[in-house]
């Protein structure tokens, strides 16, 4: 498998505080990689650094060999984020059609295939005329996904993709993500505190603690035989 | 019995948010109320406390229920006053309820904060999420309640703290003879954390009973489907079982059983006749024999 995303010795600093203390990682093409760790461990800072949204105090992030920081839109659109806060990610004043057209407009692409885009996330085309407030939380999260998929990215960064959803809706979205990964050969970088989500979505997992990666390995191995004390505690508590 | 709620109904602008809710709380035990968004689980508790939204009409609220009830909220950071020290918040509640301020350190010890004397000087932002929730629980205990209502007390906490707080609630129930009303969306989380469980769906109780029984042999099809769809209950690598459709909104009219459009076991009777809660299950065709 070739390397799609590579971080080398990434350091993110806020004033005197180092949130990410030298992290190196690789996401391969078609791979589904998970990142677990508790709040304050630096997960979100690392995620923003990987997307090129957080200035680096040291190190580098490359996507398909090119630096993510200061990258042109043509590179950025190949690696799309889907964030946790389902409510805040869609503009309440915009119809679903406008929300889905926006990525095409921003990247100066002809708007095409909105019906097919909704079909991919198992939503009917009638929803295009609706507004976010008229959709259930699960439907809104699927629209977010459809938006992220609009420009055919090669990788998705999924930050707590199901933690705001009800249990019965979580199952739908996890199934959908697995189906999409298989049918479109997408790579996932999944950030979550939920080990079950990692078990169902990912093949390899990284464990972050106090700004550093402390453990890495195949999901089955890390979840069944964790080596680091923090991972052991996390797994014992689930 | 410490508190009995029977046939509670809450309407807002003519819409029934809670249609029919009953529950019995016993000293020393944890009763979990589980439901998805819109099930009415939080509004039922708020209405018992007299904290329903402005303009809501509450029917069958237990008389004088508010005395002896305390509540712990989801997000300890917004429940605690950011400009008051831990000590100031605890002693305020203690004094209001006629207890000596000197009890503050004891209360912190009860919720698992051993260096209480030192922590009294701390402000909420100087504590970890788990410790903040412990302080919020200590504040709730300062009023010496008979019933402690905890609304999703672990949602804002890290996974590693979740069981610790749930176990703390169970220990407090046993040791203080407290009745705990635990509200959560996670049916799996209540397994080791509660003695009884009530499952709500669209404003109604669909199943109620001993947690061990309900979780190992659910009788209502919704309870069974909810348990089956949880990622924790499934081996990775296979599609998760799902429930078709969505929870009906309060304004949606559903004839008969409110779960019937999504139910795999529905028959003609389910579309016309609403089932009543009998032997802890509200279903015309429950699985298994009565417990």
Tab-separated table of C-alpha atoms in Angstrom, chain B residues 12-214:
chain	number	residue	atom	x	y	z
B	12	UNK	CA	-46.420	21.738	25.480
B	13	UNK	CA	-48.510	23.811	23.053
B	14	UNK	CA	-50.933	20.902	22.777
B	15	UNK	CA	-48.171	18.433	21.845
B	16	UNK	CA	-47.674	15.496	24.216
B	17	UNK	CA	-43.942	15.309	25.032
B	18	UNK	CA	-44.544	12.647	27.673
B	19	UNK	CA	-47.678	10.575	27.066
B	20	UNK	CA	-47.706	8.129	29.947
B	21	UNK	CA	-44.773	7.692	32.322
B	22	UNK	CA	-44.682	5.661	35.513
B	23	UNK	CA	-41.750	4.664	37.677
B	24	UNK	CA	-41.019	3.596	41.218
B	25	UNK	CA	-37.788	4.488	42.975
B	26	UNK	CA	-36.522	2.565	45.981
B	27	UNK	CA	-33.937	3.618	48.566
B	28	UNK	CA	-30.516	2.081	47.968
B	29	UNK	CA	-31.184	1.262	44.309
B	30	UNK	CA	-30.384	2.774	40.923
B	31	UNK	CA	-33.213	2.950	38.390
B	32	UNK	CA	-32.078	3.755	34.847
B	33	UNK	CA	-34.417	5.446	32.368
B	34	UNK	CA	-33.192	4.776	28.846
B	35	UNK	CA	-34.403	6.318	25.611
B	36	UNK	CA	-33.287	7.957	22.380
B	37	UNK	CA	-33.654	11.689	21.645
B	38	UNK	CA	-37.299	12.678	21.763
B	39	UNK	CA	-38.318	9.795	23.991
B	40	UNK	CA	-39.254	12.199	26.800
B	41	UNK	CA	-36.795	10.764	29.347
B	42	UNK	CA	-35.353	14.127	30.430
B	43	UNK	CA	-38.584	16.123	30.293
B	44	UNK	CA	-40.275	13.518	32.524
B	45	UNK	CA	-37.611	14.044	35.217
B	46	UNK	CA	-37.657	17.839	34.885
B	47	UNK	CA	-41.452	17.823	35.197
B	48	UNK	CA	-41.316	15.755	38.383
B	49	UNK	CA	-38.895	18.382	39.746
B	50	UNK	CA	-41.217	21.204	38.685
B	51	UNK	CA	-38.659	22.401	36.122
B	52	UNK	CA	-40.746	21.760	32.991
B	53	UNK	CA	-40.497	24.291	30.136
B	54	UNK	CA	-42.559	27.461	30.518
B	55	UNK	CA	-46.163	26.874	29.460
B	56	UNK	CA	-46.065	23.086	29.737
B	57	UNK	CA	-49.083	21.336	31.242
B	58	UNK	CA	-48.122	18.554	33.646
B	59	UNK	CA	-50.705	15.960	34.685
B	60	UNK	CA	-50.229	13.506	37.580
B	61	UNK	CA	-47.104	15.094	39.011
B	62	UNK	CA	-46.380	13.351	42.328
B	63	UNK	CA	-47.455	15.625	45.186
B	64	UNK	CA	-44.685	17.444	47.043
B	65	UNK	CA	-42.123	15.539	45.022
B	66	UNK	CA	-39.594	18.361	44.927
B	67	UNK	CA	-38.632	18.045	48.559
B	68	UNK	CA	-35.758	15.605	48.842
B	69	UNK	CA	-34.887	15.589	45.143
B	70	UNK	CA	-31.532	16.739	43.759
B	71	UNK	CA	-30.291	16.714	40.200
B	72	UNK	CA	-26.914	16.220	38.532
B	73	UNK	CA	-26.649	17.496	34.971
B	74	UNK	CA	-24.811	16.286	31.900
B	75	UNK	CA	-22.170	18.983	31.693
B	76	UNK	CA	-20.504	19.728	35.046
B	77	UNK	CA	-18.698	22.764	33.667
B	78	UNK	CA	-21.976	24.597	33.066
B	79	UNK	CA	-23.570	23.276	36.273
B	80	UNK	CA	-20.796	24.714	38.455
B	81	UNK	CA	-20.261	28.427	38.907
B	82	UNK	CA	-16.929	29.283	37.238
B	83	UNK	CA	-16.143	32.208	39.557
B	84	UNK	CA	-16.815	30.385	42.834
B	85	UNK	CA	-14.381	27.978	44.443
B	86	UNK	CA	-15.434	24.384	45.078
B	87	UNK	CA	-15.649	25.208	48.788
B	88	UNK	CA	-17.900	28.239	48.244
B	89	UNK	CA	-20.341	26.269	46.100
B	90	UNK	CA	-20.519	23.360	48.526
B	91	UNK	CA	-20.908	25.449	51.677
B	92	UNK	CA	-23.596	27.589	50.024
B	93	UNK	CA	-25.757	24.504	49.439
B	94	UNK	CA	-24.976	23.120	52.899
B	95	UNK	CA	-25.960	26.356	54.657
B	96	UNK	CA	-29.138	26.810	52.584
B	97	UNK	CA	-30.232	23.353	53.691
B	98	UNK	CA	-29.294	23.940	57.343
B	99	UNK	CA	-26.154	21.823	57.529
B	100	UNK	CA	-22.796	22.957	58.972
B	101	UNK	CA	-20.274	24.172	56.382
B	102	UNK	CA	-17.720	21.845	57.974
B	103	UNK	CA	-19.384	18.930	56.192
B	104	UNK	CA	-17.860	20.020	52.848
B	105	UNK	CA	-14.683	17.945	53.218
B	106	UNK	CA	-16.684	14.871	54.262
B	107	UNK	CA	-18.887	15.256	51.183
B	108	UNK	CA	-15.872	15.422	48.895
B	109	UNK	CA	-14.500	12.270	50.529
B	110	UNK	CA	-17.825	10.536	49.888
B	111	UNK	CA	-17.575	11.268	46.152
B	112	UNK	CA	-13.993	9.993	46.051
B	113	UNK	CA	-11.981	13.202	46.415
B	114	UNK	CA	-9.567	12.368	49.216
B	115	UNK	CA	-7.576	15.619	49.387
B	116	UNK	CA	-10.796	17.577	49.943
B	117	UNK	CA	-9.396	20.251	52.258
B	118	UNK	CA	-7.012	21.336	49.517
B	119	UNK	CA	-9.557	20.982	46.683
B	120	UNK	CA	-11.970	23.359	48.421
B	121	UNK	CA	-9.792	26.236	47.243
B	122	UNK	CA	-9.857	25.088	43.619
B	123	UNK	CA	-12.030	26.637	40.925
B	124	UNK	CA	-13.954	24.423	38.458
B	125	UNK	CA	-11.538	25.123	35.563
B	126	UNK	CA	-8.656	23.731	37.634
B	127	UNK	CA	-10.307	20.307	37.910
B	128	UNK	CA	-10.478	17.454	35.405
B	129	UNK	CA	-13.841	16.537	33.871
B	130	UNK	CA	-14.275	13.562	36.179
B	131	UNK	CA	-13.454	15.612	39.274
B	132	UNK	CA	-15.864	18.355	38.210
B	133	UNK	CA	-18.641	15.805	37.939
B	134	UNK	CA	-17.702	14.476	41.390
B	135	UNK	CA	-17.984	18.021	42.773
B	136	UNK	CA	-21.370	18.465	41.055
B	137	UNK	CA	-22.528	15.228	42.695
B	138	UNK	CA	-21.198	16.434	46.065
B	139	UNK	CA	-23.208	19.668	45.634
B	140	UNK	CA	-26.319	17.606	44.907
B	141	UNK	CA	-25.662	15.498	48.023
B	142	UNK	CA	-25.172	18.611	50.168
B	143	UNK	CA	-28.948	19.042	50.239
B	144	UNK	CA	-29.259	15.542	51.818
B	145	UNK	CA	-31.713	14.352	49.154
B	146	UNK	CA	-33.640	11.089	49.254
B	147	UNK	CA	-33.617	10.932	45.462
B	148	UNK	CA	-30.737	11.874	43.170
B	149	UNK	CA	-31.614	12.418	39.500
B	150	UNK	CA	-28.571	12.129	37.223
B	151	UNK	CA	-29.174	13.183	33.606
B	152	UNK	CA	-26.523	11.659	31.309
B	153	UNK	CA	-23.870	12.285	33.993
B	154	UNK	CA	-21.097	10.674	31.932
B	155	UNK	CA	-21.782	11.977	28.410
B	156	UNK	CA	-19.376	14.899	28.756
B	157	UNK	CA	-16.687	12.706	30.329
B	158	UNK	CA	-13.939	10.619	28.821
B	159	UNK	CA	-14.578	6.959	28.232
B	160	UNK	CA	-12.109	6.029	30.950
B	161	UNK	CA	-14.118	8.001	33.555
B	162	UNK	CA	-17.564	6.727	32.572
B	163	UNK	CA	-17.684	3.563	34.640
B	164	UNK	CA	-16.009	5.259	37.588
B	165	UNK	CA	-18.803	7.828	37.898
B	166	UNK	CA	-21.555	5.248	37.307
B	167	UNK	CA	-20.057	3.025	40.003
B	168	UNK	CA	-19.821	6.013	42.344
B	169	UNK	CA	-23.572	6.621	41.920
B	170	UNK	CA	-24.292	2.984	42.692
B	171	UNK	CA	-22.077	3.033	45.774
B	172	UNK	CA	-23.738	6.242	46.998
B	173	UNK	CA	-27.155	4.633	46.530
B	174	UNK	CA	-26.183	1.631	48.632
B	175	UNK	CA	-24.235	3.407	51.340
B	176	UNK	CA	-26.506	6.425	51.826
B	177	UNK	CA	-29.806	4.661	51.133
B	178	UNK	CA	-30.274	7.058	48.242
B	179	UNK	CA	-32.654	6.332	45.370
B	180	UNK	CA	-30.889	7.174	42.091
B	181	UNK	CA	-32.811	8.020	38.895
B	182	UNK	CA	-30.225	7.642	36.126
B	183	UNK	CA	-31.144	9.034	32.704
B	184	UNK	CA	-29.132	7.763	29.734
B	185	UNK	CA	-29.370	7.008	26.022
B	186	UNK	CA	-27.042	4.023	26.281
B	187	UNK	CA	-28.795	0.778	27.126
B	188	UNK	CA	-25.454	-1.034	27.354
B	189	UNK	CA	-24.038	1.419	29.893
B	190	UNK	CA	-26.766	0.554	32.417
B	191	UNK	CA	-25.816	-3.124	32.595
B	192	UNK	CA	-23.521	-2.888	35.591
B	193	UNK	CA	-24.805	0.483	36.728
B	194	UNK	CA	-28.465	-0.031	37.625
B	195	UNK	CA	-30.811	-2.382	39.449
B	196	UNK	CA	-33.951	-1.557	37.463
B	197	UNK	CA	-34.425	-0.135	34.000
B	198	UNK	CA	-37.250	1.665	32.189
B	199	UNK	CA	-37.087	1.867	28.390
B	200	UNK	CA	-38.925	4.815	26.803
B	201	UNK	CA	-40.006	5.297	23.210
B	202	UNK	CA	-41.783	8.377	21.827
B	203	UNK	CA	-43.100	9.576	25.188
B	204	UNK	CA	-44.119	6.174	26.514
B	205	UNK	CA	-42.706	3.421	28.705
B	206	UNK	CA	-42.335	0.321	26.514
B	207	UNK	CA	-40.506	-1.944	28.934
B	208	UNK	CA	-39.665	-1.912	32.634
B	209	UNK	CA	-38.063	-4.408	34.985
B	210	UNK	CA	-34.903	-5.717	36.637
B	211	UNK	CA	-31.911	-4.616	34.551
B	212	UNK	CA	-30.435	-8.112	34.401
B	213	UNK	CA	-33.712	-9.527	33.020
B	214	UNK	CA	-34.466	-6.750	30.540
